[in-house]
Coordinates of C-alpha atoms and ligand atoms in Angstrom, one line a residue:
M11 CA 21.3 11.0 19.1
G12 CA 21.0 14.5 17.7
W13 CA 17.5 14.2 16.1
T14 CA 14.4 15.7 17.8
E15 CA 10.7 15.8 17.0
S16 CA 8.5 19.0 17.2
Y17 CA 4.8 19.1 17.5
R18 CA 2.7 21.4 15.2
G19 CA 0.3 23.7 17.2
G20 CA 2.8 23.6 20.1
S21 CA 1.8 20.3 21.9
A22 CA 1.1 16.7 21.2
A23 CA -2.6 17.3 22.2
A24 CA -3.1 20.2 19.8
E25 CA -1.4 18.1 17.0
N26 CA -3.6 15.1 17.8
A27 CA -6.8 17.1 17.7
A28 CA -5.8 18.1 14.1
F29 CA -5.1 14.5 13.2
Q30 CA -8.6 13.5 14.3
R31 CA -9.9 15.9 11.8
L32 CA -7.6 14.4 9.0
A33 CA -8.9 11.0 10.0
E34 CA -12.6 12.2 9.4
D35 CA -11.6 13.8 6.1
I36 CA -10.1 10.4 5.0
N37 CA -13.2 8.6 6.0
R38 CA -15.3 11.1 3.9
A39 CA -12.9 10.5 0.9
Q40 CA -13.4 6.7 1.2
E41 CA -17.1 7.1 1.1
K42 CA -16.9 9.4 -1.9
A43 CA -14.6 6.9 -3.7
R44 CA -17.1 4.1 -3.0
R45 CA -20.0 6.2 -4.5
A46 CA -17.8 7.2 -7.5
A47 CA -17.0 3.5 -8.1
D48 CA -20.6 2.6 -7.6
S49 CA -19.5 -0.2 -5.4
A50 CA -21.0 -1.6 -2.1
T51 CA -17.5 -2.0 -0.7
I52 CA -15.4 0.6 1.0
E53 CA -11.8 0.3 0.1
R54 CA -8.5 1.5 1.7
A55 CA -8.3 5.4 1.4
F56 CA -5.1 4.9 -0.6
H57 CA -3.4 1.8 -2.2
A58 CA -6.9 0.2 -2.7
K59 CA -5.9 -2.3 -5.5
P60 CA -3.6 -5.2 -4.5
L61 CA -1.1 -6.6 -7.0
L62 CA 0.0 -9.4 -4.7
A63 CA -0.7 -10.4 -1.2
T64 CA 1.2 -13.3 0.3
D65 CA 2.3 -14.8 3.6
D66 CA 5.0 -16.9 1.9
A67 CA 7.9 -14.6 2.4
E68 CA 10.8 -14.1 5.0
L69 CA 13.1 -11.3 6.2
R70 CA 16.8 -12.2 7.1
F71 CA 19.2 -9.7 8.5
H72 CA 22.7 -9.8 7.2
S73 CA 25.2 -11.8 9.3
D74 CA 27.5 -8.9 9.2
L75 CA 25.0 -6.3 10.5
P76 CA 27.0 -3.5 12.1
R77 CA 27.0 -3.4 15.9
D78 CA 25.3 0.0 16.1
L79 CA 22.4 -1.3 13.9
T80 CA 22.0 -4.3 16.1
S81 CA 19.0 -3.9 18.4
G82 CA 15.8 -5.7 19.3
F83 CA 14.7 -7.9 16.4
A84 CA 17.5 -6.6 14.2
Q85 CA 20.1 -9.2 15.1
P86 CA 22.9 -10.6 12.7
G87 CA 21.5 -13.6 10.8
A88 CA 18.0 -13.3 12.4
Q89 CA 15.3 -14.7 10.1
Y90 CA 11.6 -14.0 10.4
R91 CA 8.4 -14.9 8.5
A92 CA 6.9 -12.0 6.6
R93 CA 3.6 -10.9 4.9
V94 CA 3.9 -8.8 1.8
R95 CA 1.3 -6.8 -0.1
F96 CA 2.1 -4.9 -3.3
S97 CA -0.4 -2.2 -4.4
N98 CA -1.3 0.6 -6.8
A99 CA -1.4 3.8 -4.8
A100 CA -4.7 5.2 -6.0
S101 CA -7.8 5.3 -3.9
R102 CA -9.7 3.4 -6.6
R103 CA -9.1 0.1 -8.4
R104 CA -7.9 1.3 -11.8
P105 CA -6.1 -0.6 -14.6
D106 CA -2.4 -1.4 -13.9
S107 CA -1.5 0.1 -17.1
E108 CA -2.4 3.7 -15.8
K109 CA 0.2 6.0 -14.4
D110 CA 0.4 5.7 -10.7
M111 CA 2.7 5.0 -7.7
R112 CA 3.2 1.5 -6.5
G113 CA 3.4 0.5 -2.9
I114 CA 4.8 -2.4 -0.8
A115 CA 3.7 -3.3 2.7
V116 CA 5.7 -5.8 4.6
R117 CA 4.9 -7.3 8.1
V118 CA 7.7 -9.0 9.9
Y119 CA 6.5 -11.6 12.4
V120 CA 9.0 -11.7 15.4
S121 CA 6.5 -13.4 17.9
D122 CA 2.8 -13.5 18.8
I123 CA 3.0 -10.1 20.4
E124 CA 5.8 -8.4 18.3
Q125 CA 5.5 -7.5 14.6
H126 CA 7.1 -4.7 12.6
D127 CA 5.2 -3.2 9.5
F128 CA 7.4 -1.4 6.8
L129 CA 5.6 0.6 4.2
G130 CA 7.1 2.2 1.1
T131 CA 6.2 3.8 -2.1
N132 CA 8.2 3.9 -5.4
Y133 CA 9.3 7.5 -5.3
P134 CA 12.0 8.7 -2.8
V135 CA 10.4 11.9 -1.6
S136 CA 6.8 12.9 -0.6
H137 CA 5.2 15.8 -2.3
A138 CA 3.8 16.8 1.2
R139 CA 5.9 18.7 3.8
D140 CA 3.5 17.4 6.6
A141 CA 0.3 15.4 7.1
R142 CA -2.1 18.3 6.7
Q143 CA -0.6 19.0 3.2
F144 CA -0.8 15.3 2.3
V145 CA -4.4 15.1 3.1
R146 CA -5.4 18.5 1.5
F147 CA -3.6 17.5 -1.6
A148 CA -5.3 14.0 -1.8
L149 CA -8.7 15.6 -1.3
A150 CA -8.1 18.3 -3.9
T151 CA -6.9 16.0 -6.6
A152 CA -9.4 13.2 -6.1
G153 CA -12.5 12.9 -8.3
G154 CA -13.2 13.8 -11.9
T155 CA -11.6 16.6 -14.1
F156 CA -13.9 19.2 -12.9
S157 CA -13.5 18.6 -9.2
R158 CA -9.7 18.4 -9.8
V159 CA -9.5 21.8 -11.4
L160 CA -11.6 23.3 -8.5
G161 CA -9.4 21.5 -5.9
I162 CA -6.1 22.7 -7.4
A163 CA -7.5 26.2 -7.5
E164 CA -8.3 25.8 -3.8
L165 CA -4.7 24.6 -3.1
F166 CA -3.4 27.7 -4.8
F167 CA -5.2 29.7 -2.1
S168 CA -4.5 27.5 0.9
E169 CA -0.9 26.5 0.1
G170 CA 0.2 29.3 -2.2
P171 CA 1.2 28.9 -5.9
A172 CA 4.9 27.9 -5.3
E173 CA 3.9 25.0 -2.9
T174 CA 1.1 24.0 -5.3
V175 CA 3.4 23.8 -8.3
R176 CA 6.1 22.0 -6.2
M177 CA 3.6 19.4 -5.2
L178 CA 2.1 18.8 -8.6
R179 CA 5.6 18.6 -10.2
N180 CA 6.6 15.9 -7.6
V181 CA 3.5 13.9 -8.1
S182 CA 3.6 14.1 -12.0
K183 CA 7.2 12.6 -11.8
A184 CA 6.2 10.0 -9.2
R185 CA 3.2 8.6 -11.0
R186 CA 4.3 6.6 -13.9
R187 CA 3.7 3.3 -15.7
S188 CA 5.6 0.2 -14.3
D189 CA 6.9 -2.9 -16.1
S190 CA 7.0 -4.9 -12.8
A191 CA 6.3 -4.2 -9.1
A192 CA 9.3 -6.5 -8.5
L193 CA 11.6 -4.1 -10.4
E194 CA 10.8 -0.9 -8.4
T195 CA 12.6 0.5 -5.5
Y196 CA 10.3 1.5 -2.5
W197 CA 11.2 4.3 0.0
S198 CA 9.8 4.9 3.5
R199 CA 9.9 8.7 2.6
D200 CA 9.9 9.4 6.4
A201 CA 11.9 8.6 9.4
M202 CA 11.8 6.0 12.1
R203 CA 13.9 5.1 15.2
W204 CA 16.3 2.3 14.8
G205 CA 17.4 1.1 18.2
P206 CA 18.1 3.2 21.3
S207 CA 19.6 6.2 19.6
L208 CA 19.4 6.2 15.8
A209 CA 16.8 7.8 13.4
V210 CA 16.7 6.3 9.8
R211 CA 14.7 6.2 6.7
F212 CA 14.6 2.9 4.9
L213 CA 14.3 1.6 1.3
L214 CA 13.5 -1.8 -0.3
R215 CA 15.3 -2.4 -3.6
P216 CA 15.3 -5.3 -6.0
I217 CA 18.3 -7.7 -5.9
A218 CA 19.6 -8.8 -9.2
A219 CA 16.1 -8.8 -10.6
A220 CA 15.6 -10.3 -14.0
P221 CA 13.6 -8.2 -16.6
P222 CA 10.0 -8.8 -16.9
S223 CA 9.3 -12.5 -17.7
Q224 CA 6.3 -11.5 -19.8
R225 CA 4.8 -8.2 -20.8
F226 CA 1.1 -7.4 -20.1
D227 CA 1.1 -3.8 -21.3
S228 CA -2.5 -3.3 -22.0
D229 CA -3.9 -5.8 -19.5
P230 CA -5.8 -4.0 -16.7
D231 CA -4.3 -6.6 -14.2
G232 CA -1.0 -6.7 -16.0
L233 CA 1.2 -6.1 -12.9
S234 CA -0.6 -8.9 -10.9
K235 CA -0.1 -11.2 -13.8
E236 CA 3.6 -10.3 -14.3
L237 CA 4.3 -11.0 -10.6
A238 CA 2.4 -14.3 -10.8
A239 CA 4.6 -15.4 -13.8
R240 CA 7.7 -14.2 -12.1
L241 CA 6.9 -16.0 -8.8
A242 CA 6.0 -19.2 -10.7
A243 CA 9.5 -19.3 -12.0
A244 CA 11.7 -18.1 -9.1
P245 CA 11.7 -16.3 -5.8
V246 CA 11.7 -12.5 -5.7
R247 CA 14.3 -10.8 -3.5
F248 CA 14.6 -7.3 -2.3
E249 CA 17.3 -5.6 -0.1
L250 CA 16.2 -3.7 2.9
A251 CA 18.6 -0.7 3.4
I252 CA 18.7 2.2 5.8
Q253 CA 20.0 5.8 5.7
R254 CA 21.0 7.4 9.0
Y255 CA 19.9 10.8 10.2
V256 CA 22.9 13.3 9.8
D257 CA 21.5 16.7 10.7
E258 CA 18.3 18.7 10.4
R259 CA 19.3 20.4 7.2
A260 CA 20.4 17.2 5.1
T261 CA 18.0 14.7 6.7
P262 CA 15.1 16.5 8.4
I263 CA 12.7 14.5 10.5
E264 CA 9.6 16.8 10.3
D265 CA 9.8 18.0 6.7
T266 CA 9.0 14.9 4.4
S267 CA 9.3 17.0 1.2
I268 CA 13.1 16.9 1.5
A269 CA 14.9 13.9 0.1
W270 CA 17.7 12.3 2.2
E271 CA 20.3 12.2 -0.5
P272 CA 22.7 9.2 -0.6
S273 CA 25.6 11.6 -0.9
A274 CA 24.6 12.9 2.6
A275 CA 23.2 9.8 4.1
R276 CA 24.9 6.6 2.8
I277 CA 22.7 3.7 1.9
E278 CA 23.5 0.7 4.2
P279 CA 22.0 -2.7 3.4
V280 CA 20.8 -4.5 6.5
A281 CA 18.5 -7.4 5.4
T282 CA 17.2 -9.5 2.5
L283 CA 13.4 -9.9 1.9
T284 CA 12.6 -13.1 0.0
I285 CA 9.3 -13.8 -1.5
A286 CA 9.2 -17.5 -2.0
Q287 CA 8.7 -19.1 -5.4
Q288 CA 5.0 -19.9 -5.4
D289 CA 1.8 -20.3 -7.5
I290 CA -0.4 -17.4 -6.6
T291 CA -3.1 -18.4 -8.9
T292 CA -4.5 -21.4 -6.8
A293 CA -7.8 -21.2 -5.0
A294 CA -5.8 -21.5 -1.6
A295 CA -3.5 -18.6 -2.7
R296 CA -6.5 -16.4 -3.7
E297 CA -8.2 -17.1 -0.4
K298 CA -5.1 -16.2 1.5
S299 CA -4.8 -13.0 -0.7
R300 CA -8.5 -12.1 0.3
I301 CA -7.6 -12.4 4.0
I302 CA -4.4 -10.3 3.7
N303 CA -6.4 -7.6 1.9
A304 CA -9.0 -7.5 4.7
S305 CA -6.1 -7.0 7.3
A306 CA -4.4 -3.6 7.9
F307 CA -0.8 -2.5 7.8
N308 CA 0.2 0.4 10.0
P309 CA 3.7 1.9 10.4
W310 CA 2.9 2.1 14.2
N311 CA 2.7 -1.7 14.3
T312 CA 6.1 -2.0 15.8
T313 CA 8.1 -1.6 19.0
D314 CA 9.1 1.8 20.6
E315 CA 12.6 1.3 19.5
F316 CA 11.6 1.2 15.9
R317 CA 8.6 3.7 16.1
P318 CA 7.9 6.1 13.3
L319 CA 9.1 9.7 13.6
G320 CA 7.8 13.1 12.4
N321 CA 4.6 14.9 11.8
L322 CA 3.5 12.9 8.7
N323 CA 4.0 9.6 10.6
R324 CA 2.4 10.7 13.8
A325 CA -0.8 11.4 11.7
R326 CA -0.6 8.0 10.2
K327 CA -1.4 6.3 13.5
S328 CA -5.0 7.5 13.7
V329 CA -5.6 8.0 10.0
Y330 CA -4.7 4.4 9.1
A331 CA -6.7 3.1 11.9
A332 CA -9.8 5.2 10.7
S333 CA -9.4 3.9 7.1
A334 CA -9.1 0.4 8.3
A335 CA -12.1 0.6 10.7
L336 CA -14.4 2.1 8.1
R337 CA -13.7 -0.7 5.6
G338 CA -14.3 -3.3 8.4
S339 CA -10.7 -4.5 8.5
N340 CA -10.1 -7.6 10.6
G341 CA -6.8 -6.1 11.9
Ligands
HEM10 C1 5.0 9.4 2.9 C2 5.0 8.2 3.4 C3 3.9 7.2 3.1 C4 4.1 6.0 2.6 C5 5.5 5.4 2.2 C6 2.8 5.3 2.5 C7 2.7 4.0 1.9 C8 1.4 3.3 2.1 C9 1.2 2.0 1.6 C10 2.2 1.1 1.0 C11 -0.1 1.7 1.9 C12 -0.8 0.3 1.6 C13 -0.7 -0.5 2.7 C14 -1.4 -1.9 2.6 O1 -0.9 -2.6 1.6 O2 -2.3 -2.2 3.1 C15 -0.7 2.9 2.4 C16 -2.0 2.9 2.8 C17 -2.6 4.0 3.4 N1 -2.0 5.2 3.6 FE1 0.0 5.7 3.3 N2 1.9 6.2 3.0 C18 2.5 7.3 3.4 C19 1.9 8.4 4.0 C20 0.6 8.5 4.3 C21 0.0 9.7 4.9 C22 0.7 10.9 5.3 C23 -1.3 9.4 5.1 C24 -2.4 10.2 5.6 C25 -2.3 11.1 6.7 C26 -1.5 8.1 4.5 C27 -2.7 7.4 4.6 C28 -3.0 6.0 4.1 C29 -4.1 5.3 4.4 C30 -5.4 5.9 5.0 C31 -4.0 4.0 3.9 C32 -5.0 2.8 3.9 C33 -4.9 2.3 5.4 C34 -5.9 1.0 5.4 O3 -7.0 1.2 5.2 O4 -5.4 -0.1 5.8 N3 -0.3 7.5 4.1 N4 0.3 3.9 2.5

């Protein structure tokens, strides 16, 4: 096993009390974003704009899945129905042509009572060491230019200049334009259990993806249209791969600002995610997309053997639930 978790504030209870405050901060940020967008609708606190939302997908584990990665729903050759939502990471719906991170959320349906949600963004390492830093940074850099300048000045005081510069550098590399959400690699950026004893991070990377079928550079909904054109022609496939925990220095559990380098933790493919060829422009597909957008993914929607690990992840349990509740998600 080797890996351990450690709670901030000395106990799970102290840490949880801090997470409750983060959840309240996130709810306030959602309300602020609603006012700024002059909208009646409260959106997700992050990843507000969907690029594709479909239930026509499946996850299939490789038939040669190594024995020590075989556990629970992860069985050689096992195949499950999946829900997929691609998104822009911003808290407001902005044109797809703007610099941003992109996200993928995948729900794997094992049975009526067992599902597993996998969430990833297209940059391998988080700017934030922990959940507190994640939320502070998000609040400081939200809003217009003036409020951002004030927010960054506050970060210099609360986090210190070195940490503030480190985070700003990370985010400025991570936020970029994309030709296609189907051509991006998405990383979990934090750890989860895999079976009775392993801790892993995961990534989803495109399999032999063709270049963009069409370019929609200046179109505000260009990435959605590109996915629609791509899926009208062929299925889109990603490989799900994991990296195993090695030791606290190379592959920390609690500090999410440190990348798990492939040279230290080998990338091991475990499954294929296939999004079926489909027409996502029909009225039925649009209605399905609306229903999926109203639902809520959460990395804690899983079993204990695959539960998320580390401070950032422990916070996500209550923070995602609070964001989903405020926007009236139907679960
Ligand atoms: C670093 C690892 C993280 C990754 C890879 C990640 C990824 C994602 C993705 C892909 C979504 C969109 C899910 C969807 O399509 O519905 C999302 C939503 C969200 N994320 Fe994260 N996230 C991370 C960390 C965090 C942290 C640390 C927080 C706050 C403590 C946070 C707060 C949220 C919230 C509030 C939502 C919206 C939830 C909802 O209303 O359904 N995330 N995230």
